[in-house]
Short mmCIF file of C-alpha atoms and ligand atoms in Angstrom, two decimals:
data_model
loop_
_atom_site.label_atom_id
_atom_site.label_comp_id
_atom_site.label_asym_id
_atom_site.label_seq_id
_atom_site.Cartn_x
_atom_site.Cartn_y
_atom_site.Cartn_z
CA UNK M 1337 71.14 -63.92 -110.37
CA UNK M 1338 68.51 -66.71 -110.29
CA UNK M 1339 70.13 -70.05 -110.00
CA UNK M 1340 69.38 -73.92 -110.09
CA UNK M 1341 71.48 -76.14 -107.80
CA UNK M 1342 70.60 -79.69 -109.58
CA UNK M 1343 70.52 -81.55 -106.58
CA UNK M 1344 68.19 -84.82 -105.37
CA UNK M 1345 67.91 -83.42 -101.46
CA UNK M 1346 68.27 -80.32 -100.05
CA UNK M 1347 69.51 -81.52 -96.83
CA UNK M 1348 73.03 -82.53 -98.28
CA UNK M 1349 75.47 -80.57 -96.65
CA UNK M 1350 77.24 -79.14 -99.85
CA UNK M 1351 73.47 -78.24 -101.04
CA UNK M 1352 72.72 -76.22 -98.41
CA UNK M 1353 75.77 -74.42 -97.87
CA UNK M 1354 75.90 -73.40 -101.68
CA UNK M 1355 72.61 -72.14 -101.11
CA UNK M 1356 73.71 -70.15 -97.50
CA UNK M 1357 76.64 -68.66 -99.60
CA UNK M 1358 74.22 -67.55 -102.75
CA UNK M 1359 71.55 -66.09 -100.45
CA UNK M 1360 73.88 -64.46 -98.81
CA UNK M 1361 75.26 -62.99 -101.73
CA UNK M 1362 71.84 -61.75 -102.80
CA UNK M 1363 70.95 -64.45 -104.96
CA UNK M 1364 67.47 -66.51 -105.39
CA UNK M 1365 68.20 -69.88 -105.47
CA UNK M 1366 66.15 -72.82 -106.41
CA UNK M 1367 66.87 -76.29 -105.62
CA UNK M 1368 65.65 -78.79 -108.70
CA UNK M 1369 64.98 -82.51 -108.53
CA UNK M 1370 67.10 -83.64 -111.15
CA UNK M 1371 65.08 -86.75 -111.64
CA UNK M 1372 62.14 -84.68 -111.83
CA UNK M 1373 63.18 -82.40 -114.77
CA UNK M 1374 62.18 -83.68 -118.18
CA UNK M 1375 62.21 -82.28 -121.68
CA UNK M 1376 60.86 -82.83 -125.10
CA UNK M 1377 64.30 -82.68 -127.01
CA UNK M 1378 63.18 -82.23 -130.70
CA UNK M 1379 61.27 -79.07 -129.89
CA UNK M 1380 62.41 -75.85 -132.07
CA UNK M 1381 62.37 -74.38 -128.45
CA UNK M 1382 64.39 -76.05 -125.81
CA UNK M 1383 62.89 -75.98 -122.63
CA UNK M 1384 62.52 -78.43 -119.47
CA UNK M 1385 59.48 -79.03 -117.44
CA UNK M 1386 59.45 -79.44 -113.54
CA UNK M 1387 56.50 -81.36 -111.74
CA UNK M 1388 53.47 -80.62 -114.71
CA UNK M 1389 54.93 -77.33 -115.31
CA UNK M 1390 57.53 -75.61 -117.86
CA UNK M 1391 60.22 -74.34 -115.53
CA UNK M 1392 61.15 -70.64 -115.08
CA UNK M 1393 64.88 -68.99 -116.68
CA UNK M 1394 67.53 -69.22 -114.90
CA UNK M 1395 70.57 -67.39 -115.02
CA UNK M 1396 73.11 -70.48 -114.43
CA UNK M 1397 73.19 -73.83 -112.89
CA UNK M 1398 75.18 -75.43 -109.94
CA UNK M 1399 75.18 -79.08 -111.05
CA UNK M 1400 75.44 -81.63 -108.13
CA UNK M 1401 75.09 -84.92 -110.13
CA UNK M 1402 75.60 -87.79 -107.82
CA UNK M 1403 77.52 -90.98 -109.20
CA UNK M 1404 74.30 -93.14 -109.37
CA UNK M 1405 72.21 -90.77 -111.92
CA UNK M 1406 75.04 -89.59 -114.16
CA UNK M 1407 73.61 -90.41 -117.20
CA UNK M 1408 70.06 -88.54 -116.72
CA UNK M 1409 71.76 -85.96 -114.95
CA UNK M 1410 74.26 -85.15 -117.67
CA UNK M 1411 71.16 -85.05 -120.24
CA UNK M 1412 69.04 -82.36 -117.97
CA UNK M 1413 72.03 -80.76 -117.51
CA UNK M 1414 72.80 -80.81 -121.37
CA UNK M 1415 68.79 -79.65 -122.14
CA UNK M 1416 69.71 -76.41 -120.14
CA UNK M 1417 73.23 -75.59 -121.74
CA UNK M 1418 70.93 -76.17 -124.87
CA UNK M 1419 69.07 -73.21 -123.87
CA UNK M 1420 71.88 -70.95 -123.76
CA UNK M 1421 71.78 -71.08 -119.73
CA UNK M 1422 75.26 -70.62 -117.99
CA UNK M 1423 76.44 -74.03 -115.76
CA UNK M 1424 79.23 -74.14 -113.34
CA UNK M 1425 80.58 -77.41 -114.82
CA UNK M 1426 79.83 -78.91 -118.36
CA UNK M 1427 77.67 -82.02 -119.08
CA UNK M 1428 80.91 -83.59 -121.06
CA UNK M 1429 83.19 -82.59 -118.71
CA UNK M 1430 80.82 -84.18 -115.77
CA UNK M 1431 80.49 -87.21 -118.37
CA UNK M 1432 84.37 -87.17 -118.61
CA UNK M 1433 84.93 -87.02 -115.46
CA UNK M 1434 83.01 -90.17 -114.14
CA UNK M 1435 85.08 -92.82 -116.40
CA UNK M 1436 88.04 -92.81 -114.64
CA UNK M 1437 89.97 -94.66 -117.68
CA UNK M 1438 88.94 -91.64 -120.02
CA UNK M 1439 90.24 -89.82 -117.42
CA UNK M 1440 93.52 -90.77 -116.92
CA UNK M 1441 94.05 -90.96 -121.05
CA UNK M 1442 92.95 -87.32 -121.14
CA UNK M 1443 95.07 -86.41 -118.00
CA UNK M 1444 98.14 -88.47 -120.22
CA UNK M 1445 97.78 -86.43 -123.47
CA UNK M 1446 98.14 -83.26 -121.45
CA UNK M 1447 101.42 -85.12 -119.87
CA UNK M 1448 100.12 -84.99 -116.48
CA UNK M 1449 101.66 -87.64 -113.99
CA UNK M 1450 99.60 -90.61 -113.26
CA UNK M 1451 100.32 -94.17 -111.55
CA UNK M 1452 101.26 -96.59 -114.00
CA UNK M 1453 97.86 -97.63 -115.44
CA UNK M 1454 97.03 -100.19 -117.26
CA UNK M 1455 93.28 -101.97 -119.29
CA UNK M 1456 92.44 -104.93 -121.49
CA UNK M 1457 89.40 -106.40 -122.06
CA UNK M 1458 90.64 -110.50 -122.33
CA UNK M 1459 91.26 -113.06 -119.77
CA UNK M 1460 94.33 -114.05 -121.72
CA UNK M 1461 96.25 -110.83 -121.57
CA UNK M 1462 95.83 -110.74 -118.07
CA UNK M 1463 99.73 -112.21 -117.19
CA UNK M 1464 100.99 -109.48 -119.67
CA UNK M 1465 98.93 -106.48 -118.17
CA UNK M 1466 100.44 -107.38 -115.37
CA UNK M 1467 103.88 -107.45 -116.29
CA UNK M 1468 102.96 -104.16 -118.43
CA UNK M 1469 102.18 -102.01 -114.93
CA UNK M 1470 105.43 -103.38 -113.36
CA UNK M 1471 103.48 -106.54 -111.74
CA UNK M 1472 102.54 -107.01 -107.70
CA UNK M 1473 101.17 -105.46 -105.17
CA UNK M 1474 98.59 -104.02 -107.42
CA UNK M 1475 95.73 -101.71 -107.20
CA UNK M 1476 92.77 -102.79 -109.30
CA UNK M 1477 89.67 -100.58 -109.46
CA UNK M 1478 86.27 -100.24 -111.27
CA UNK M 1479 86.12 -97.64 -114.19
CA UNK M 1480 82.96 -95.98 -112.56
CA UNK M 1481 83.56 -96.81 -108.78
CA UNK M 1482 83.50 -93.72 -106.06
CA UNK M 1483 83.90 -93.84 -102.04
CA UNK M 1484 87.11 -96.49 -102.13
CA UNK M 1485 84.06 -99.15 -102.93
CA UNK M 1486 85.62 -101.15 -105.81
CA UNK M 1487 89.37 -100.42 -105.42
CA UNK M 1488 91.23 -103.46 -104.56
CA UNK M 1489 94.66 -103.91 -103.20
CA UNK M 1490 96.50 -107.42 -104.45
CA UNK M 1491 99.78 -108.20 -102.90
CA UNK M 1492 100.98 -110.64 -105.29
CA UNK M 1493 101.08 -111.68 -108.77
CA UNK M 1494 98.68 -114.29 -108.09
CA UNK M 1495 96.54 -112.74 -105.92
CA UNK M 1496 96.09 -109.90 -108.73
CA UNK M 1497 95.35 -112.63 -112.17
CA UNK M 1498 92.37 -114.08 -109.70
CA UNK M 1499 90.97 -110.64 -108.83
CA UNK M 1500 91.08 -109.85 -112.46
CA UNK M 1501 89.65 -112.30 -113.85
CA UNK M 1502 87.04 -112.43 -111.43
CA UNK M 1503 86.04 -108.72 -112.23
CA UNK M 1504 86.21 -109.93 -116.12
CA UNK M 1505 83.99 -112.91 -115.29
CA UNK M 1506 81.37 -110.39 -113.86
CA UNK M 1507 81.81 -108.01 -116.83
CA UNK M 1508 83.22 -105.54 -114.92
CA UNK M 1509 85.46 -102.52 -116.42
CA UNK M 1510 88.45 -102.45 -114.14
CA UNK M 1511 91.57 -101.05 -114.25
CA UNK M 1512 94.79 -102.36 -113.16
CA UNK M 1513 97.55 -99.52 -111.30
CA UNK M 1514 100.89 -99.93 -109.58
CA UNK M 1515 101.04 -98.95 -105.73
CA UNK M 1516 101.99 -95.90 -105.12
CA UNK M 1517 103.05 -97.62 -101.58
CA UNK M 1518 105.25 -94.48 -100.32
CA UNK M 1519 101.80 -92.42 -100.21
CA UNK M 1520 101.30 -94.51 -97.18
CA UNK M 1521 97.44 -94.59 -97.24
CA UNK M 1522 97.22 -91.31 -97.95
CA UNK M 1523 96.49 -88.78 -100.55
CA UNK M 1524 95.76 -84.75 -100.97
CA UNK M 1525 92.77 -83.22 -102.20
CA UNK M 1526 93.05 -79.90 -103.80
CA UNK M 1527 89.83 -77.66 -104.13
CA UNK M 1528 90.29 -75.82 -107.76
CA UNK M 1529 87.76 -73.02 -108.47
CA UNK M 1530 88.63 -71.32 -111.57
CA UNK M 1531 92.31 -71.46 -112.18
CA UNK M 1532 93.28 -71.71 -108.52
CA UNK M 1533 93.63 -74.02 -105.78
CA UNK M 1534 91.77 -72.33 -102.98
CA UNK M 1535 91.78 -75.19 -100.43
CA UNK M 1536 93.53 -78.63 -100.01
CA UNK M 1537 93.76 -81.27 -97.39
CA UNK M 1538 94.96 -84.35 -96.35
CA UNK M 1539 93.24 -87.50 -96.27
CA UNK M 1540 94.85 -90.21 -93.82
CA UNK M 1541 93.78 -93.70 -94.15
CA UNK M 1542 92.48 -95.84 -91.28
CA UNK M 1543 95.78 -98.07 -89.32
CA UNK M 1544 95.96 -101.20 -92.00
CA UNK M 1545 93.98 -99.49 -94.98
CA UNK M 1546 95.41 -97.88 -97.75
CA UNK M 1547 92.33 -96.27 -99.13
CA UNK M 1548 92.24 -92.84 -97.36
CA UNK M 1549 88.46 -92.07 -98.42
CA UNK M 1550 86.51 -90.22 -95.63
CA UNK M 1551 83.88 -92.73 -96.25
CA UNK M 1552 86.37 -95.03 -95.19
CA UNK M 1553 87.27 -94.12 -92.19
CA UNK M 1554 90.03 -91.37 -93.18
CA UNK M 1555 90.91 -88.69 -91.45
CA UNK M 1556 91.39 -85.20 -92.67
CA UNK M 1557 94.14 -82.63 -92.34
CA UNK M 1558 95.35 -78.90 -93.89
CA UNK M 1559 98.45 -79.64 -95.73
CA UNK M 1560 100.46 -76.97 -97.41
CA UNK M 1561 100.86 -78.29 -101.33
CA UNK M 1562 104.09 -77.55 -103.41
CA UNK M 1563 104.02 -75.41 -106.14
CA UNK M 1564 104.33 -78.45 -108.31
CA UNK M 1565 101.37 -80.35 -106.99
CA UNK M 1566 99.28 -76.97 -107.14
CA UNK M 1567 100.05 -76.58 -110.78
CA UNK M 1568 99.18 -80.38 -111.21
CA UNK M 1569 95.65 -80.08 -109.72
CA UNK M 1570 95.21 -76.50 -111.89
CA UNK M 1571 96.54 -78.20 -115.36
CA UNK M 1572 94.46 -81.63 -114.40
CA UNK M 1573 90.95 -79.42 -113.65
CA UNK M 1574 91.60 -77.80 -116.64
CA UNK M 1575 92.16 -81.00 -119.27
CA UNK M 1576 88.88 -82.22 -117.92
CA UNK M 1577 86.99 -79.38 -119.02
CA UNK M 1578 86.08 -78.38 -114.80
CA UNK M 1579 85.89 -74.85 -113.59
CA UNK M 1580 85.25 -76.72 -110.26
CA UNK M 1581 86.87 -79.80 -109.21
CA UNK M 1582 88.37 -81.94 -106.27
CA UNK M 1583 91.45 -83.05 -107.85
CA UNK M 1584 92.70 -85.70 -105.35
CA UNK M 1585 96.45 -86.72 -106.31
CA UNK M 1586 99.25 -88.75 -104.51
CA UNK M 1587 102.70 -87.75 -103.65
CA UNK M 1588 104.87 -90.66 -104.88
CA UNK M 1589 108.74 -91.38 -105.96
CA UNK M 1590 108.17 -89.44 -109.03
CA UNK M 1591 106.39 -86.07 -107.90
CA UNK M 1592 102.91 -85.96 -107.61
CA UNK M 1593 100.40 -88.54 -109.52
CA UNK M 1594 96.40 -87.92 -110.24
CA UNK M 1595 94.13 -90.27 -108.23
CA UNK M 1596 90.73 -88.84 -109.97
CA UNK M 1597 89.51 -85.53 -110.92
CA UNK M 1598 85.87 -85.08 -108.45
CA UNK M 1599 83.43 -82.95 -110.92
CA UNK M 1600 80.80 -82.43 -107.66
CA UNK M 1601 83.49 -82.32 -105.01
CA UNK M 1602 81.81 -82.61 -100.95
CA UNK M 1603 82.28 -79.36 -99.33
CA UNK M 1604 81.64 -81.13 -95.60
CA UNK M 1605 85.32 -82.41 -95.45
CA UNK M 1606 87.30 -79.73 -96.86
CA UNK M 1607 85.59 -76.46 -95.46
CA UNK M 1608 85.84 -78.38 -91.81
CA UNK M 1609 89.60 -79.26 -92.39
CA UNK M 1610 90.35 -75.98 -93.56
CA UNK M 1611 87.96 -73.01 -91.74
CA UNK M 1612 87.58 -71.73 -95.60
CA UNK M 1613 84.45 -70.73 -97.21
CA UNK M 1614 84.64 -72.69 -100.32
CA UNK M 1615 80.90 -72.15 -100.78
CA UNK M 1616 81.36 -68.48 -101.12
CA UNK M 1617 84.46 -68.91 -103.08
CA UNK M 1618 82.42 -71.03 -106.12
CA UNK M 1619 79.93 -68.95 -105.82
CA UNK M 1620 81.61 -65.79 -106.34
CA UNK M 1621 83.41 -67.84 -109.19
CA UNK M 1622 80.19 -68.38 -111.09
CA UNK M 1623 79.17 -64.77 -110.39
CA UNK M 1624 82.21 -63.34 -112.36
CA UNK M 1625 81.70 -66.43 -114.97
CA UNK M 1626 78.23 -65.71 -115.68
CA UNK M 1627 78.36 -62.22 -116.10
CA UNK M 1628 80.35 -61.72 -119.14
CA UNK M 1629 82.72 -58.68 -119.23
CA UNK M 1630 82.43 -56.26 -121.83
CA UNK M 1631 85.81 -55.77 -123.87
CA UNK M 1632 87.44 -52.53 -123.16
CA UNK M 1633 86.49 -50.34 -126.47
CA UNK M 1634 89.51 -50.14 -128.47
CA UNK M 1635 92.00 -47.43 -127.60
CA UNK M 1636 92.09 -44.85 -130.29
CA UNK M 1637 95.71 -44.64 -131.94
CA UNK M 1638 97.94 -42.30 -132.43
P1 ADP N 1003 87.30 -93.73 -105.55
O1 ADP N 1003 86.70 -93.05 -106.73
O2 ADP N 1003 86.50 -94.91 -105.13
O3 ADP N 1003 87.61 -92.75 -104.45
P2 ADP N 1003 90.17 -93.77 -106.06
O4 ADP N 1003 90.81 -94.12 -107.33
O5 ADP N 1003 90.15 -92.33 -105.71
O6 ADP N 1003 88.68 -94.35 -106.07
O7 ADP N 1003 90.87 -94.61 -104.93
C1 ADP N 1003 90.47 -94.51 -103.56
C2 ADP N 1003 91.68 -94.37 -102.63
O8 ADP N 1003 92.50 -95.55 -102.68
C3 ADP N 1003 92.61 -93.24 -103.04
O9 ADP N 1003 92.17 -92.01 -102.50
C4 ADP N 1003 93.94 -93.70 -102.46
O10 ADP N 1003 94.02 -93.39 -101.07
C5 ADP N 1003 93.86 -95.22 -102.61
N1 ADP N 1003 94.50 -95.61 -103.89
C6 ADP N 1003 93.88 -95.74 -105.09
N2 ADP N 1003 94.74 -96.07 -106.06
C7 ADP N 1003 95.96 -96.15 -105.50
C8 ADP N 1003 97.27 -96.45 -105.97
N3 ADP N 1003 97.49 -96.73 -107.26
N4 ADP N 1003 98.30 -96.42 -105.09
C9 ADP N 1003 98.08 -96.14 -103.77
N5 ADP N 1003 96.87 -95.85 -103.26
C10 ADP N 1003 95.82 -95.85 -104.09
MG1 MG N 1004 88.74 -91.06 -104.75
#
């Protein structure tokens, strides 16, 4: 196959090894600029050009869409599902997967266990949101946040009204969450390609933290998962639309709980943690994706 990995730099560590594991396989592989793909959208034939020129077919796309370029990322990405190419991951389920309130209400419907998670928009409801997600200590977080930035622990009742409001004041989208405090700063991330968890690992958070991001300082571990949290990261991949995903979830009172669903999951962390080729793993995924498989002709009867 000829493929596009969407990705800004080459260099990234998840870039290069999908490329290693696609080579390897005997594929070509091109790595495009994703800010350097445009399109005129009301032509009667969809294309995209790349740097002055139209760019060549490709048999499917590996979408790496950081946080920051969502939005034009998820509209290149939509041009080239427009042209009947084959993607790894949607542009709505990408687009889904970066509001972490639509999220959650998605993850809900399917009756998926969450934290006890709560949003309003006005200053004034503020005492009774809190009350709603059983009140103090507190995790508030931004809608569209990513590495732990933005996620905010509040120990009391007090503590919690001034952080909201002060997130309201800035016109921030926040969310308010109870503390799942018998984690104990940690949480599990589970690698889903396809309909299986092929990898998961622990995150531990730094002494005093209870964020367990590796960006923060967290530490990570293999972890053997139940058969209840496996079928939890399978079902939650699945209501988001991902045939890849991080699915990072927390082990609490109540069986497991969904943190996020991660639509361009790192590969750094988990292939180090675990010894596993993950690259090779998606990329054999989108091989057997891609190539659809004739039905079986029909058997004759009698
Ligand atoms: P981000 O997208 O910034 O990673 P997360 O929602 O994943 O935001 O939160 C970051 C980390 O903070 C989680 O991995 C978890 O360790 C901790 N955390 C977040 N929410 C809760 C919560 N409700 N209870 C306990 N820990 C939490
Ligand atoms: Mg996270």
């Amino acid at each position: 196959m000829h493929i596009a990995l969407l990705s800004r730099n080459r260099t990234l560590y998840s870039t290069r090894r999908l490329m290693e594991a696609a080579e390897e396989r005997g594929h070509s592989v091109r790595v495009v600029d994703t800010l350097r793909c445009y399109m005129n959208i009301a032509s009667h034939r969809p294309s995209i050009h790349y740097k002055g020129e139209e760019i060549e077919h490709f048999d499917a796309i590996i979408p790496r869409i950081g946080a920051s370029i969502t939005f034009y990322g998820c509209a290149v990405l939509r041009q080239f599902e427009m042209m009947g190419t084959h993607v790894l991951n949607d542009n709505v389920s990408i687009t889904r997967s970066r509001d972490k309130l639509r999220s959650l209400q998605l993850l809900s419907r399917k009756g998926i266990g969450l934290p006890v998670t709560g949003f309003a928009h006005s200053p004034d409801d503020i005492p009774d949101l809190i009350k709603m997600v059983k009140g103090a200590p507190l995790v508030i977080k931004l809608l569209e946040g990513t590495q732990g930035i933005g996620v905010v622990l509040a120990e009391t009742n007090q503590a919690a009204e001034s952080v909201i409001q002060a997130f309201m004041g800035m016109k921030a989208n926040i969310m308010v969450q109870e503390y799942i405090k018998e984690a104990k700063g940690a949480d599990i991330r589970c690698l889903v390609v396809g309909d299986k968890v092929v990898a998961s690992m622990k995150r531990q958070a730094l002494e005093g933290e209870f964020r367990s991001n590796l960006h923060r300082g967290g530490n990570a571990s293999v972890i053997r998962i139940t058969p209840e949290e496996r079928s939890t990261a399978i079902r939650a991949a699945k209501a988001m639309g991902l045939r890849v995903a991080g699915v990072d979830l927390l082990r609490s009172n109540h069986g497991p709980v969904i943190m996020e669903v991660n639509s361009s999951p790192g590969l750094h962390g988990i292939e180090a943690a675990t010894g596993k080729d993950i690259a090779g793993l998606i990329i054999e995924h989108l091989q057997k994706s891609a190539t659809p498989t004739r039905k079986a002709p029909p058997k004759p009867k009698g």
